[in-house]
mmCIF file with all atom_site columns, N, CA and C in Angstrom:
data_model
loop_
_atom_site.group_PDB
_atom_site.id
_atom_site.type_symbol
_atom_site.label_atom_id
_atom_site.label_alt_id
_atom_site.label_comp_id
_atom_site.label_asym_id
_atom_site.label_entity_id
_atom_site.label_seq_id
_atom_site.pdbx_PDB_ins_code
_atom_site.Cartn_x
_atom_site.Cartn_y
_atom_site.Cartn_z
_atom_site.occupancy
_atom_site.B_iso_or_equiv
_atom_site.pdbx_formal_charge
_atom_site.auth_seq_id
_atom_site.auth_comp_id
_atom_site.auth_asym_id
_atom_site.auth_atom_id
_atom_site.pdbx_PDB_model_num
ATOM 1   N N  . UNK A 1 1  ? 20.098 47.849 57.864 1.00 55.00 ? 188 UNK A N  1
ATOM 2   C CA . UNK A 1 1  ? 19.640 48.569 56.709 1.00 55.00 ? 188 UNK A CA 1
ATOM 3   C C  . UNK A 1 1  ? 18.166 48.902 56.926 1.00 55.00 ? 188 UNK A C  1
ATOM 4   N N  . UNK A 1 2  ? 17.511 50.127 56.581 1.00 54.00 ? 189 UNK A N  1
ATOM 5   C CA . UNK A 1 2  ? 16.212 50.695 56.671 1.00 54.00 ? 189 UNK A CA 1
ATOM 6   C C  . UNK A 1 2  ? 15.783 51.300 55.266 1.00 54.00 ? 189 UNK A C  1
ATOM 7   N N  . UNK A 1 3  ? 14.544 50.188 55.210 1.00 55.00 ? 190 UNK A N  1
ATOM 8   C CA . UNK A 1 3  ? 13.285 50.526 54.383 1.00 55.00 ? 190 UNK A CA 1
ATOM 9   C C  . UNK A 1 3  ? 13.295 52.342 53.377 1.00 55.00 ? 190 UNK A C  1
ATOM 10  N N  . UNK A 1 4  ? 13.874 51.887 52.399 1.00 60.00 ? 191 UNK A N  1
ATOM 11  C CA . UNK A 1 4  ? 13.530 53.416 51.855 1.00 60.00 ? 191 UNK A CA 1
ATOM 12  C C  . UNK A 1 4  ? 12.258 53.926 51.512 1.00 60.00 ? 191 UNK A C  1
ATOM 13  N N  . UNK A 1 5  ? 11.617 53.205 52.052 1.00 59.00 ? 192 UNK A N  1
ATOM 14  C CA . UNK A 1 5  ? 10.041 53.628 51.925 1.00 59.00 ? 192 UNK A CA 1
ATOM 15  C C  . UNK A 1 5  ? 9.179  54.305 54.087 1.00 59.00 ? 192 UNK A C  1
ATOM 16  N N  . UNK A 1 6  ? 10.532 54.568 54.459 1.00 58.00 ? 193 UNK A N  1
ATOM 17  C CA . UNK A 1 6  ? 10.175 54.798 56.152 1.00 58.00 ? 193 UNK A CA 1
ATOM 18  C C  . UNK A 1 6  ? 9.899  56.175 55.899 1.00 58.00 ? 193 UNK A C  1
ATOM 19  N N  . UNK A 1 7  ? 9.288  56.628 56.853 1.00 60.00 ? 194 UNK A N  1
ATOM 20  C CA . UNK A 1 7  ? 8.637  58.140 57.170 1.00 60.00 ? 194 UNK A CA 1
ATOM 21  C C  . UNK A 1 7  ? 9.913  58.309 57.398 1.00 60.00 ? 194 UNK A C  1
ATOM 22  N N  . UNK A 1 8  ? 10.027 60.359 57.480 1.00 61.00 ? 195 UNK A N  1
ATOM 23  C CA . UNK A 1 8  ? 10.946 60.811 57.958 1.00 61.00 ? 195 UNK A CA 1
ATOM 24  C C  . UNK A 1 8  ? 11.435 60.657 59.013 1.00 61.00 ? 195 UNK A C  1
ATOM 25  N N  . UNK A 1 9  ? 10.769 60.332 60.667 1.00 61.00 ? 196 UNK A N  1
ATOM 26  C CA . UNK A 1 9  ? 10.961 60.371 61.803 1.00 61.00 ? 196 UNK A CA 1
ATOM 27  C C  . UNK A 1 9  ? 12.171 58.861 61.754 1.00 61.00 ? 196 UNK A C  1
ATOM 28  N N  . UNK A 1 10 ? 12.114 57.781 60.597 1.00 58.00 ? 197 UNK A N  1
ATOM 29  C CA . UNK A 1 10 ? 12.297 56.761 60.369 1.00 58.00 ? 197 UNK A CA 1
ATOM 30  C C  . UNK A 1 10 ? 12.029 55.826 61.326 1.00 58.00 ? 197 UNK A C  1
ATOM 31  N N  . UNK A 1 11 ? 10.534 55.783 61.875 1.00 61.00 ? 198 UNK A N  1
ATOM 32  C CA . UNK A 1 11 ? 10.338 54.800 62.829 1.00 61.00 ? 198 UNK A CA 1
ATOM 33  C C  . UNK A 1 11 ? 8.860  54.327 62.405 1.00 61.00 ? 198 UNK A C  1
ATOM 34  N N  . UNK A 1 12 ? 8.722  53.924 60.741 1.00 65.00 ? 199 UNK A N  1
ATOM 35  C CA . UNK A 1 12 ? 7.889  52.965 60.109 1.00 65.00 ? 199 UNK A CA 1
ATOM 36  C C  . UNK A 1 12 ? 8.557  52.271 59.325 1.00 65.00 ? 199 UNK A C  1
ATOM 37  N N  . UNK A 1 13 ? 8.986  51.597 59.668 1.00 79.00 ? 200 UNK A N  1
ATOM 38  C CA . UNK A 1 13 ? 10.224 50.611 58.592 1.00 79.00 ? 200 UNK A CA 1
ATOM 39  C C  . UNK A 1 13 ? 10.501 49.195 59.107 1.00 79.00 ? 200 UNK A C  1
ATOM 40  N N  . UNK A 1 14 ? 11.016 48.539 58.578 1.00 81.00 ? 201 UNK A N  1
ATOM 41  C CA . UNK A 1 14 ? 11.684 47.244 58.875 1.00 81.00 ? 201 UNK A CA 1
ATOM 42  C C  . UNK A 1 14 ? 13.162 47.018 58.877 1.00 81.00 ? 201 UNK A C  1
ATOM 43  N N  . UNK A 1 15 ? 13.955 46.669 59.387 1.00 85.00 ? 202 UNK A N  1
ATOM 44  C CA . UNK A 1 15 ? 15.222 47.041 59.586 1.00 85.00 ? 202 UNK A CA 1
ATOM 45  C C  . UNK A 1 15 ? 15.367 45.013 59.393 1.00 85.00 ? 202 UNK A C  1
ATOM 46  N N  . UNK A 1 16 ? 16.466 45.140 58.751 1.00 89.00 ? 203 UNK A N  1
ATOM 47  C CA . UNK A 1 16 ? 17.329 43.675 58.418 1.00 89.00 ? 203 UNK A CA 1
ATOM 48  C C  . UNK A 1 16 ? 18.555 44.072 58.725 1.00 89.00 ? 203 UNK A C  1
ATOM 49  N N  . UNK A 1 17 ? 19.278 42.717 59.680 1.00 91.00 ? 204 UNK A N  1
ATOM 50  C CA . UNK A 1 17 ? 20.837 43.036 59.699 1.00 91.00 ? 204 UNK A CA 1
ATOM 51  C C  . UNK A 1 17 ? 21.362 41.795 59.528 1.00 91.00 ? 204 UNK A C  1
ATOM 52  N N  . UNK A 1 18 ? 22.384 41.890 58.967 1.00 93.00 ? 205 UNK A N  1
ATOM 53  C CA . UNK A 1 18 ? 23.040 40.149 58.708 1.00 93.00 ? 205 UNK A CA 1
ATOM 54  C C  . UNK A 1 18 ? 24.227 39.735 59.989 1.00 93.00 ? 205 UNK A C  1
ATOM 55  N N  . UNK A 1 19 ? 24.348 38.542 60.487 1.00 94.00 ? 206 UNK A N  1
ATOM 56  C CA . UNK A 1 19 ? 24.609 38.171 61.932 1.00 94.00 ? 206 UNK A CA 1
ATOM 57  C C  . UNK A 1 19 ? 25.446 36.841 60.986 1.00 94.00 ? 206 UNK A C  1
ATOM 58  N N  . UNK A 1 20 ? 25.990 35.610 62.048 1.00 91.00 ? 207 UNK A N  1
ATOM 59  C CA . UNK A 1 20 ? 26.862 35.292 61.608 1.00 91.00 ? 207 UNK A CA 1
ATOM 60  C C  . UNK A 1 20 ? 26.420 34.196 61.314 1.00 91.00 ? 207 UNK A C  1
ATOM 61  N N  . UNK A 1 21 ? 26.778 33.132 60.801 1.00 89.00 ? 208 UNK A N  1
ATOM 62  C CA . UNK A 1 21 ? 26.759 32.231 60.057 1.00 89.00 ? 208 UNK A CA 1
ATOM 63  C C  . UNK A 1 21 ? 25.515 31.849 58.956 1.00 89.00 ? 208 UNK A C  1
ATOM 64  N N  . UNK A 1 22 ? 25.757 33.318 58.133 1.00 94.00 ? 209 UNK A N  1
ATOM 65  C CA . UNK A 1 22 ? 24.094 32.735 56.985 1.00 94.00 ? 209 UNK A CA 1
ATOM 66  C C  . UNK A 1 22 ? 23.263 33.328 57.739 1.00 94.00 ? 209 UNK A C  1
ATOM 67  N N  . UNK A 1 23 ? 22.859 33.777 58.814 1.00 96.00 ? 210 UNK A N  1
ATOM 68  C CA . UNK A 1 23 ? 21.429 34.111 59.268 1.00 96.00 ? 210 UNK A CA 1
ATOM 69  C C  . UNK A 1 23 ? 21.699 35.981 59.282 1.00 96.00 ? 210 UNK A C  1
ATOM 70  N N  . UNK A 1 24 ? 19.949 36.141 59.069 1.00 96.00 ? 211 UNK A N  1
ATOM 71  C CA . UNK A 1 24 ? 19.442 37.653 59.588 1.00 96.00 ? 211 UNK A CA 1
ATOM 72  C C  . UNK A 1 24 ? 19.097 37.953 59.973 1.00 96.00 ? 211 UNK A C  1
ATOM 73  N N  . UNK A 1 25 ? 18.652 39.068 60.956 1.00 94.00 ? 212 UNK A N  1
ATOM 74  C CA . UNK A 1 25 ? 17.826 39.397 61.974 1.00 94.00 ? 212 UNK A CA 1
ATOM 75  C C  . UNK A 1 25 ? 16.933 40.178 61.482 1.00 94.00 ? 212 UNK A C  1
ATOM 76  N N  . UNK A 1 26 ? 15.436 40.666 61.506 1.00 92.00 ? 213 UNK A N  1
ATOM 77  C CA . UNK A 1 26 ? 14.509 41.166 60.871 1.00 92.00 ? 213 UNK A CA 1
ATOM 78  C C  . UNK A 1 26 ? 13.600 41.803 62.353 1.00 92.00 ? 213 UNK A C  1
ATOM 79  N N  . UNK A 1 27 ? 13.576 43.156 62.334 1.00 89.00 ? 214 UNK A N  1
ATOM 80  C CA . UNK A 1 27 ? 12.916 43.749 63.012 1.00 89.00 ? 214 UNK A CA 1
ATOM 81  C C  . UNK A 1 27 ? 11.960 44.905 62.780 1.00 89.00 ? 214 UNK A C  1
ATOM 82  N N  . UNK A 1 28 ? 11.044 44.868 63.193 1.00 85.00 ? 215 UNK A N  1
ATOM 83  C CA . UNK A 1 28 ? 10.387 46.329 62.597 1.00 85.00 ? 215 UNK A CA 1
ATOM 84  C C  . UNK A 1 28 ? 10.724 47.537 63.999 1.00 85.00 ? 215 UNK A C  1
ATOM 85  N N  . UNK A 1 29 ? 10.856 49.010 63.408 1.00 78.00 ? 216 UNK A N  1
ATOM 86  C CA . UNK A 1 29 ? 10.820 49.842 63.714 1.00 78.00 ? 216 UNK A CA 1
ATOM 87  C C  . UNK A 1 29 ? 10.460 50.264 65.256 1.00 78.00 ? 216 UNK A C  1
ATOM 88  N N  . UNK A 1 30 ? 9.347  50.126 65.306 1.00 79.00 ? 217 UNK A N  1
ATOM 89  C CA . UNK A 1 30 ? 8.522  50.642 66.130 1.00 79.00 ? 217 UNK A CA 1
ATOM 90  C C  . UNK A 1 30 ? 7.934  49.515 67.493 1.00 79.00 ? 217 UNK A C  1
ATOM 91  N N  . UNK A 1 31 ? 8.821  48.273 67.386 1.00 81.00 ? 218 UNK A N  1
ATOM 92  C CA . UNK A 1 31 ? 8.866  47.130 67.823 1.00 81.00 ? 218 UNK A CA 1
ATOM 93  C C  . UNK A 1 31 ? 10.379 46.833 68.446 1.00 81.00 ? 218 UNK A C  1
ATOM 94  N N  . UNK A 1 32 ? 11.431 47.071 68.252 1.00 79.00 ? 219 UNK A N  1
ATOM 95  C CA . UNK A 1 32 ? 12.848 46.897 68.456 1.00 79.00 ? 219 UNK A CA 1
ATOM 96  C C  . UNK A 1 32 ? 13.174 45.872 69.136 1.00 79.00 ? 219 UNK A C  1
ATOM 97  N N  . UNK A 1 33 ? 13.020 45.138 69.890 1.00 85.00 ? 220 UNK A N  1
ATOM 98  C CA . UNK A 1 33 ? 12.673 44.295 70.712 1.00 85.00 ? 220 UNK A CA 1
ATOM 99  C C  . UNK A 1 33 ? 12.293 43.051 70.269 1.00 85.00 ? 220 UNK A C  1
ATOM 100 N N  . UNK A 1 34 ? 11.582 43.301 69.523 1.00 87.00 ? 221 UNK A N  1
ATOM 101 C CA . UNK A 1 34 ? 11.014 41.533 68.973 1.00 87.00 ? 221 UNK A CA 1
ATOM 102 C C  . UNK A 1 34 ? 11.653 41.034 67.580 1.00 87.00 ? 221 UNK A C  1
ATOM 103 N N  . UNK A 1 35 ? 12.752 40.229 67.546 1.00 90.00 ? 222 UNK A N  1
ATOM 104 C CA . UNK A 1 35 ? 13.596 39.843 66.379 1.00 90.00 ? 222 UNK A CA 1
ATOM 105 C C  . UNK A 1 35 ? 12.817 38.735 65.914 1.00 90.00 ? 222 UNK A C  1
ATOM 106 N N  . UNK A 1 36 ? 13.206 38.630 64.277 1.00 93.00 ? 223 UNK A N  1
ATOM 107 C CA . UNK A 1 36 ? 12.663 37.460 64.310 1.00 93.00 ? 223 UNK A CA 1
ATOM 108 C C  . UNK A 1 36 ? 14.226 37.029 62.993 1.00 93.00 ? 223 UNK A C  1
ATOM 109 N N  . UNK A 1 37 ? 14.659 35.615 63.254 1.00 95.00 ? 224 UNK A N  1
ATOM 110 C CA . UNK A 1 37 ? 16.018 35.422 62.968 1.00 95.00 ? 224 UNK A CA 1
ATOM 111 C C  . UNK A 1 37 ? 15.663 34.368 61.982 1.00 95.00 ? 224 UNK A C  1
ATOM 112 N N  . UNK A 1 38 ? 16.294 34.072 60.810 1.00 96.00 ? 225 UNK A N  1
ATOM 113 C CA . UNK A 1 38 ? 16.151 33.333 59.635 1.00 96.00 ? 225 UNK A CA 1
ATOM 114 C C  . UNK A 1 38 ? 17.419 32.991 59.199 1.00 96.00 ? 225 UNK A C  1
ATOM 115 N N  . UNK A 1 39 ? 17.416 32.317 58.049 1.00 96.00 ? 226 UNK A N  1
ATOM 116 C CA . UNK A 1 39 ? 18.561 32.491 57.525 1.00 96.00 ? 226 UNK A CA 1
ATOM 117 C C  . UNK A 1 39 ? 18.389 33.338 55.938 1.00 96.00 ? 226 UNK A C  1
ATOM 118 N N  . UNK A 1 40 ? 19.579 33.733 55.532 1.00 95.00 ? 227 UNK A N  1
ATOM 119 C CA . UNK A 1 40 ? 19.612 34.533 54.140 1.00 95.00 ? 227 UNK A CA 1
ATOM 120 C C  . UNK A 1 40 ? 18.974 33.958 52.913 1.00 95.00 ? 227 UNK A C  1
ATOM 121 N N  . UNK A 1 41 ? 18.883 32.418 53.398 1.00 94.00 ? 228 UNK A N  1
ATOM 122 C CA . UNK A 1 41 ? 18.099 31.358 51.867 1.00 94.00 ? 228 UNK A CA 1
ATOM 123 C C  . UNK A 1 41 ? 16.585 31.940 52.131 1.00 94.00 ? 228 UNK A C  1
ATOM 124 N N  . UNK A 1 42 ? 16.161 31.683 53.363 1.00 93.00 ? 229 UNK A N  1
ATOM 125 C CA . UNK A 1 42 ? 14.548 31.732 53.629 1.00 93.00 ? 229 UNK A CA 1
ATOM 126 C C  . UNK A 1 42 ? 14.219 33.068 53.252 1.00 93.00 ? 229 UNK A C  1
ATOM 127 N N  . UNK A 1 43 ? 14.789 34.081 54.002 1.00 92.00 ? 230 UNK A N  1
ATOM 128 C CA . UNK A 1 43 ? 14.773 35.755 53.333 1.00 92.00 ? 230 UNK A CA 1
ATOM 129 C C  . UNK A 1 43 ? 14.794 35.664 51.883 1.00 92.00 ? 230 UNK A C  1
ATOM 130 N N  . UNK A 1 44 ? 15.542 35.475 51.204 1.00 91.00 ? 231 UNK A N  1
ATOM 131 C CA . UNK A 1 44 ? 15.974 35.234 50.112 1.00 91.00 ? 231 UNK A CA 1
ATOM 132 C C  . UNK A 1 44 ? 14.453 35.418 48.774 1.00 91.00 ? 231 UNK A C  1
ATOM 133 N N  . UNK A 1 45 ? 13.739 33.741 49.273 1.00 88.00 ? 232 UNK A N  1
ATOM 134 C CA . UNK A 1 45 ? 12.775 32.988 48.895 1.00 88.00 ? 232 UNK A CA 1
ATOM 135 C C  . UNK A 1 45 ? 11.601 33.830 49.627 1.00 88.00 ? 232 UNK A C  1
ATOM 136 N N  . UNK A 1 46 ? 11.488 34.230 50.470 1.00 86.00 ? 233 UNK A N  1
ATOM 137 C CA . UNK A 1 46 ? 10.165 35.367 50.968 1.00 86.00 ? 233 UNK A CA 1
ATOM 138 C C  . UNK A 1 46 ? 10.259 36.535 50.010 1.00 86.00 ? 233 UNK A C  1
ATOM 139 N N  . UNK A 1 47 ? 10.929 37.162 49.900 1.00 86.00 ? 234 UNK A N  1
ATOM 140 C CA . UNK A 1 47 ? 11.787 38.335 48.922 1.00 86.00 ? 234 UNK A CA 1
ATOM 141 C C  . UNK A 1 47 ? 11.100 37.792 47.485 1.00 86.00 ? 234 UNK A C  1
ATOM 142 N N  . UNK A 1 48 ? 11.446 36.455 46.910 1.00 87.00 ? 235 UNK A N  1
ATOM 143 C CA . UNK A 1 48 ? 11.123 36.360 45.940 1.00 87.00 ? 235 UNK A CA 1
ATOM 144 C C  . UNK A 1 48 ? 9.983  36.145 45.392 1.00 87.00 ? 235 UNK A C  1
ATOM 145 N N  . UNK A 1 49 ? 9.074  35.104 46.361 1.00 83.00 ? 236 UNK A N  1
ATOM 146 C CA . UNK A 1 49 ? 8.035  35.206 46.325 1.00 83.00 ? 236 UNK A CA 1
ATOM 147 C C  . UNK A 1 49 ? 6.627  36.265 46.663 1.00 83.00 ? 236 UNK A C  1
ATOM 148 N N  . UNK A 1 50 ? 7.120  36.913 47.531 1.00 83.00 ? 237 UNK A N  1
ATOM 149 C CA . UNK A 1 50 ? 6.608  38.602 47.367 1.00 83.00 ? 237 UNK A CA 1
ATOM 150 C C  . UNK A 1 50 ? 6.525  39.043 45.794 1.00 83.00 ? 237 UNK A C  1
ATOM 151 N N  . UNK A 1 51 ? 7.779  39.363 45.104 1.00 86.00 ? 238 UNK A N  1
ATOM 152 C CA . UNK A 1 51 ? 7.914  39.754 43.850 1.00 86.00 ? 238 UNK A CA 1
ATOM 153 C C  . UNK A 1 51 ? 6.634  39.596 43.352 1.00 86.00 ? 238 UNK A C  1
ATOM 154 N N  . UNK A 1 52 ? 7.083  38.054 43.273 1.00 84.00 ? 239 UNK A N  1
ATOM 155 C CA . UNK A 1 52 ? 6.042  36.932 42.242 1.00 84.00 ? 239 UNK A CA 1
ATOM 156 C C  . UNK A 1 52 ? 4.435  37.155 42.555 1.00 84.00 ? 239 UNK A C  1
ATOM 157 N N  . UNK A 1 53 ? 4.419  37.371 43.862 1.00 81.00 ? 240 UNK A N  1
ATOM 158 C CA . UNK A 1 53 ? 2.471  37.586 44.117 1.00 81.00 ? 240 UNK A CA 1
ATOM 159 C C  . UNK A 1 53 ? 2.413  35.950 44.335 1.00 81.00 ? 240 UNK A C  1
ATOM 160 N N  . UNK A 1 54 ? 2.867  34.980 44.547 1.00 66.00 ? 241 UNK A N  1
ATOM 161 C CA . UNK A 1 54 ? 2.748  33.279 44.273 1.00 66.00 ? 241 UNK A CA 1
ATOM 162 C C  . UNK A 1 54 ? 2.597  33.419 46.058 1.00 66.00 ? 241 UNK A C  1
ATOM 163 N N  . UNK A 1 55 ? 1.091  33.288 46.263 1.00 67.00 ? 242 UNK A N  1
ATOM 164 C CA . UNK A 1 55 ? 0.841  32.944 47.628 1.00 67.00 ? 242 UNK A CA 1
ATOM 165 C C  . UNK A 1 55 ? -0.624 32.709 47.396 1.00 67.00 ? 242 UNK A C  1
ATOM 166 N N  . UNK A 1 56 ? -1.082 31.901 48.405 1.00 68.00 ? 243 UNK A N  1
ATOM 167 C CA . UNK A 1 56 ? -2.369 30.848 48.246 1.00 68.00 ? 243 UNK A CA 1
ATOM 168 C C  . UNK A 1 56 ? -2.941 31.109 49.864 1.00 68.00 ? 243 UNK A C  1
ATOM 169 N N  . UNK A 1 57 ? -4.281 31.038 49.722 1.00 60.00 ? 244 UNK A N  1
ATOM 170 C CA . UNK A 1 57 ? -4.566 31.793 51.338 1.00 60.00 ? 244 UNK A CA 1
ATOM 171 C C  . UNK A 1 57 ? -4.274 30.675 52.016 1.00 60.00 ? 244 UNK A C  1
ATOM 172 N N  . UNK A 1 58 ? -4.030 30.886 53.633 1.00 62.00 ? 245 UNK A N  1
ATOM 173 C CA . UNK A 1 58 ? -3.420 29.912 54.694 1.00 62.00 ? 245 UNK A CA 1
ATOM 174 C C  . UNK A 1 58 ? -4.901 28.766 54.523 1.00 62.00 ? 245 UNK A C  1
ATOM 175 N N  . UNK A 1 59 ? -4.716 27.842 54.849 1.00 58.00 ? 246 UNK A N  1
ATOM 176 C CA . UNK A 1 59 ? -5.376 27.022 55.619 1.00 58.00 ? 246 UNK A CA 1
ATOM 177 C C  . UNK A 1 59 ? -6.334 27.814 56.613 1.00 58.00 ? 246 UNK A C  1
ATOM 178 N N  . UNK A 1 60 ? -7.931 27.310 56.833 1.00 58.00 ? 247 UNK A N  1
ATOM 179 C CA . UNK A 1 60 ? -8.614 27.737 57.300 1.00 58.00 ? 247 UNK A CA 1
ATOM 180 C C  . UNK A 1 60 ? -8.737 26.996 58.794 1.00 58.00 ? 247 UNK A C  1
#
């Protein structure tokens, strides 16, 4: 699935695909190559907390 917010050329986006047991694969566009694999809870909870704005700067 691709970002409805991608340029026309559609190669500024983030692409998610769901794989098998609970996990997703998360790639950006213009990168194809570099996956980064989770599961659907952790996506889930990133997703939600985005929403929320509930993030605290990293450790210095």
């Amino acid at each position: 699935m691709k970002s409805s917010f991608s340029d026309a050329g559609g190669n500024n986006c983030v692409e998610v695909a769901a794989m098998q047991r609970d996990l997703v694969a998360i790639r950006e566009s213009d990168s194809p190559t570099a996956l980064l694999v989770t599961s659907r809870a952790a996506l889930g909870a990133l997703v939600q907390e985005l929403k929320l704005g509930d993030f605290t700067s990293p450790p210095a």
